[in-house]
């Protein structure tokens, strides 16, 4: 595609008839006006780049607009300047020059190349400053910038318009710095690039030549010599000294070289110690020199607080107070406020003499405050006088002492309390303790102040904390005491004498700053280190880590000297100390560590804490500060909740929440005042738990953190995480460990140059790459409009996909988490809380939270399901949604729009009904629907099982919204309904809402109790099979789940001595009485021993098999398909009890012994058969030459394993009834239990057969759709249907089968002739009730219950 241009006037019509054309002059005026409308291309407000043909101009030189006009009249435009890229034009003009036709792609490339050229020119000019003029002759100082300008004009090689020598150098330098590459790598890479480029290229040859080319981008660094004893630095007036003026030590090393008579002193002077100082003034100016950072320097004045939330220190009182004290400074919003990080590691740090090394910084800060420096603001294209002030320092506690001059060791370690500290020295351990040092922060009428038992015994606290001292008070105190600065000659002697009587050890150099006394906060307590130390003390003590716990034997010896805790004193008889409730036992520690080891966090949220777990020593090691931060705020309450008593767990949880709220990104004054009031109470509660040795200075300092946050703003601007991470980055630049400081210095300077250059790259700053994260998912990828908000945050799973079923506690926790964090559910939570507060006006927030957590899920299920049920017929009313329909509110449920006084909820819940209905339909087959339990009064008022609906219960429920519960009628001894997982969860929910004192096991429940459970189940599920058959299987399923549920409650009490909160107290006490009964314990031990017994003899082990999760009946079918005939009982046994089905190795001793007995009995029976027939069996064992077997192998197996003793027979399991018909249940015998026979007529029996066949046909069709070629399986199922019809006296017509079944039925299959039906009339006479006529087995359990009337009627009898 090509385009024409309309700027021919630039090169035509300038001179007409020997005179300048007025029309051309008007066009030049338009051009100048266009350029002035683009400030980024204007210098000083009136200067633009001159586009004339002069060599010095050509869009390089800035001139005022009048001079530019003169140049254009005189010389004309530079050739081919049709796109005014140097004057603000961003897009290609619609037309091309004169008769030249240029493609769009070629024009884009031209613009890109020109912009690349001007960008790097601007980078050099920005770095040089506004005084730099590229057209003047260079002086020595500006030589580097002129070299870069020339390098920016030279293409990398002939024909390359994309990169110049300068752009290539800064790009490869930036790559080196960003990826922390060595100089050797840089040299090797440069050599390799040389091989790729043409021979005449200008690419720098190595790191040295690259550094030399871009040295103008770097900022200055000063190397200052120091005294080896840290007495002074050779700087300022002392720069010419050759020895220390305080200790007399020489400045330089006397290096002697040579040997014998040829000794000489090296002329190069090498100092004993030196420091590298990076002046801050040029670095602050550089921030205003780049458009990438200049605008951000004014952000603090342009942003505004929202809703009273402090999100930056500029929102805090300390910043505003400073502005009020110095209005001349604050009136210029571009003046800079600084913070000073200080971390002084290693044993050779200067300690209190750090002020010696801070002298250049303080001198520069005083200059920046008093005079300032002229700085060019490129964002506004103007110069201004920049000033700067230091707001505060940020340090860990040792560095705090070095910076402030207040000792942070000993009993006066708190820099806020100072001499008002109540710390004391412990008698046995000799350590300082801040125990009982926090009651003075409580309100004057607080009960803890009068408590003489839980704190220091017989001590009441009446004094109050006097508050933090002001800067004037501290400075006056320093002057009165006569403290010296460490640079003074007599400082060491004078300060040492004064420090013995107070906490001060020097006069800090920061007091030389004229504004330092006006600050509300001068030195910050580092929350990062304080939080880590508090966590370490708690974790090490609770886990009883040797050498790190605060609960040592010395602590116990001195405990009762200060407190009244005789229960923890040493036992004088055994000389042992009793266990304390705040220490976990071995099994509990193991559980916590196993949990931590399996934890997985979102990508980038935290490190892998599993690597810190030591499973052998039961501890955690190698945890970094951020690991402790995450554990303290997120994991600690969860990890200890099940193992510690509430009186201990709650204070630990509150200290965790305190740090979590304190470190929020935005804070309000009210929130911080609440935290300031809560933290003394939290610390006092911890004092009631832990011994005095637990409370060192780090456990005391949190009492001041909320105050500092209220004064100075959010914590994340004032803690050590940024500096610690940056120091780690700097340490990685050490390439020469013999010259650590110099190596860091060079790396830092190169980083500065690369960072500055990166702002001018086409794609922006690559040091902050916008690379996609490994689990990044964009919201555009989420297309499901019905998805709840909690599931919409972007993210995807990492690693291989897996599947497992959640345990009950996991399912409950996940359910609660989703409800509590789903915005669509929040209006319902508000309704629930409002209703609870209406019923119980005196509930505090803590109780409301507990009640919400325990009761809201079940309330919500009932609420929504009632609305959904009514909505299908009459409408519903929900929070945030007006009523659709005319239905009234459900009984007992508040109307959120009326009864509870709640206004309509937010618009976000407008479609919550449709979402919940669709979610219910999609998830109920897998997770089960909500269960609504009626209270006791509702049960007392019902009339029969289905009195609530006003009619008798139908055989098949008609509510199609409910999921289906069913069973496979071809499986014997079935004990569960499907889907078993969701049904089991529903049952557990029902159980936990209906526990009875007598219900310590399923057998102890009354018929009424079981029917109540059955009724609740009917509200949750429907079925297509006969009601009585489903009911019987349901009772088996419920019995199994009830046993598991009660066992969990029992196990929690017997092993952990904790009561399950879902069990009412009166119920639990009755169960506990039974569990602790000696006779009950003996029975449990006996039964447990029987389960663990080795039935084949000592050493044989417990019996096992190779069936896996498949039943014996399924293995029987598989073996039938495999061998073409039904297997015998011993064949099935050998197939399922030999490893790998190899017919060689039995799985255990019992199976081997059973097979040996069978072989012996089989051989004897075969021999007897042969003798009785007077023939030879040819050695056959189990078969003869005739078609009929010589012996009944199934009967021999039955006798070999003593099958009459137990059902099912050993070795064949669920296939017992397939081999031994006499072992089937006798359904003709009357029974009064819940599993008795209800088939009183043949009609009932035939209906049951039809339902079973219907189930089988549906399942067969599904299987045939999935496996159309599985003819053998179909044949077996076809034969089963025919057999059941024959047994039931029904005529079986193959045409009744679905088409897909008929299409796959083998041609050999034929319809069996119906057997003679039992005598019965069409209406169903009582003849079938004759006990002598057995009823055939058509379901896993056969027919259900023996009474003709409904069991549910007995509920009211």
PDB file of N, CA, C and O in Angstrom, residues 169 401 650 791 815 908 1239 1256 1260 1316:
ATOM      1  N   UNK A 169      25.954  -0.623  22.748  1.00  0.00           N
ATOM      2  CA  UNK A 169      26.759  -0.731  23.963  1.00  0.00           C
ATOM      3  C   UNK A 169      25.887  -0.721  25.212  1.00  0.00           C
ATOM      4  O   UNK A 169      26.066  -1.541  26.124  1.00  0.00           O
ATOM      5  N   UNK A 401      20.539   1.276  67.788  1.00  0.00           N
ATOM      6  CA  UNK A 401      21.416   1.822  68.827  1.00  0.00           C
ATOM      7  C   UNK A 401      22.553   2.629  68.215  1.00  0.00           C
ATOM      8  O   UNK A 401      22.906   3.704  68.713  1.00  0.00           O
ATOM      9  N   UNK A 650      -6.202 -18.613  71.943  1.00  0.00           N
ATOM     10  CA  UNK A 650      -6.778 -17.311  71.603  1.00  0.00           C
ATOM     11  C   UNK A 650      -5.757 -16.168  71.690  1.00  0.00           C
ATOM     12  O   UNK A 650      -5.678 -15.347  70.770  1.00  0.00           O
ATOM     13  N   UNK A 791     -14.216 -17.975  42.318  1.00  0.00           N
ATOM     14  CA  UNK A 791     -13.514 -18.877  41.420  1.00  0.00           C
ATOM     15  C   UNK A 791     -12.946 -18.162  40.196  1.00  0.00           C
ATOM     16  O   UNK A 791     -12.332 -18.806  39.355  1.00  0.00           O
ATOM     17  N   UNK A 815     -16.025 -25.847  52.270  1.00  0.00           N
ATOM     18  CA  UNK A 815     -17.374 -25.287  52.154  1.00  0.00           C
ATOM     19  C   UNK A 815     -17.483 -23.951  52.894  1.00  0.00           C
ATOM     20  O   UNK A 815     -17.982 -22.957  52.358  1.00  0.00           O
ATOM     21  N   UNK A 908     -24.708  -6.688  42.747  1.00  0.00           N
ATOM     22  CA  UNK A 908     -23.938  -7.871  42.350  1.00  0.00           C
ATOM     23  C   UNK A 908     -24.683  -9.169  42.591  1.00  0.00           C
ATOM     24  O   UNK A 908     -24.337 -10.198  42.035  1.00  0.00           O
ATOM     25  N   UNK A1239     -42.617 -58.398  50.976  1.00  0.00           N
ATOM     26  CA  UNK A1239     -43.296 -58.934  49.806  1.00  0.00           C
ATOM     27  C   UNK A1239     -44.359 -59.933  50.249  1.00  0.00           C
ATOM     28  O   UNK A1239     -44.131 -61.126  50.332  1.00  0.00           O
ATOM     29  N   UNK A1256     -31.391 -52.755  35.281  1.00  0.00           N
ATOM     30  CA  UNK A1256     -30.362 -53.485  34.550  1.00  0.00           C
ATOM     31  C   UNK A1256     -30.362 -53.089  33.074  1.00  0.00           C
ATOM     32  O   UNK A1256     -29.314 -52.968  32.447  1.00  0.00           O
ATOM     33  N   UNK A1260     -27.361 -51.562  31.129  1.00  0.00           N
ATOM     34  CA  UNK A1260     -26.850 -52.275  29.961  1.00  0.00           C
ATOM     35  C   UNK A1260     -26.748 -51.351  28.761  1.00  0.00           C
ATOM     36  O   UNK A1260     -25.771 -51.360  28.019  1.00  0.00           O
ATOM     37  N   UNK A1316     -43.274 -72.263  35.828  1.00  0.00           N
ATOM     38  CA  UNK A1316     -44.608 -72.247  36.419  1.00  0.00           C
ATOM     39  C   UNK A1316     -44.648 -71.246  37.546  1.00  0.00           C
ATOM     40  O   UNK A1316     -43.866 -71.315  38.482  1.00  0.00           O
TER      41      UNK A1316
END
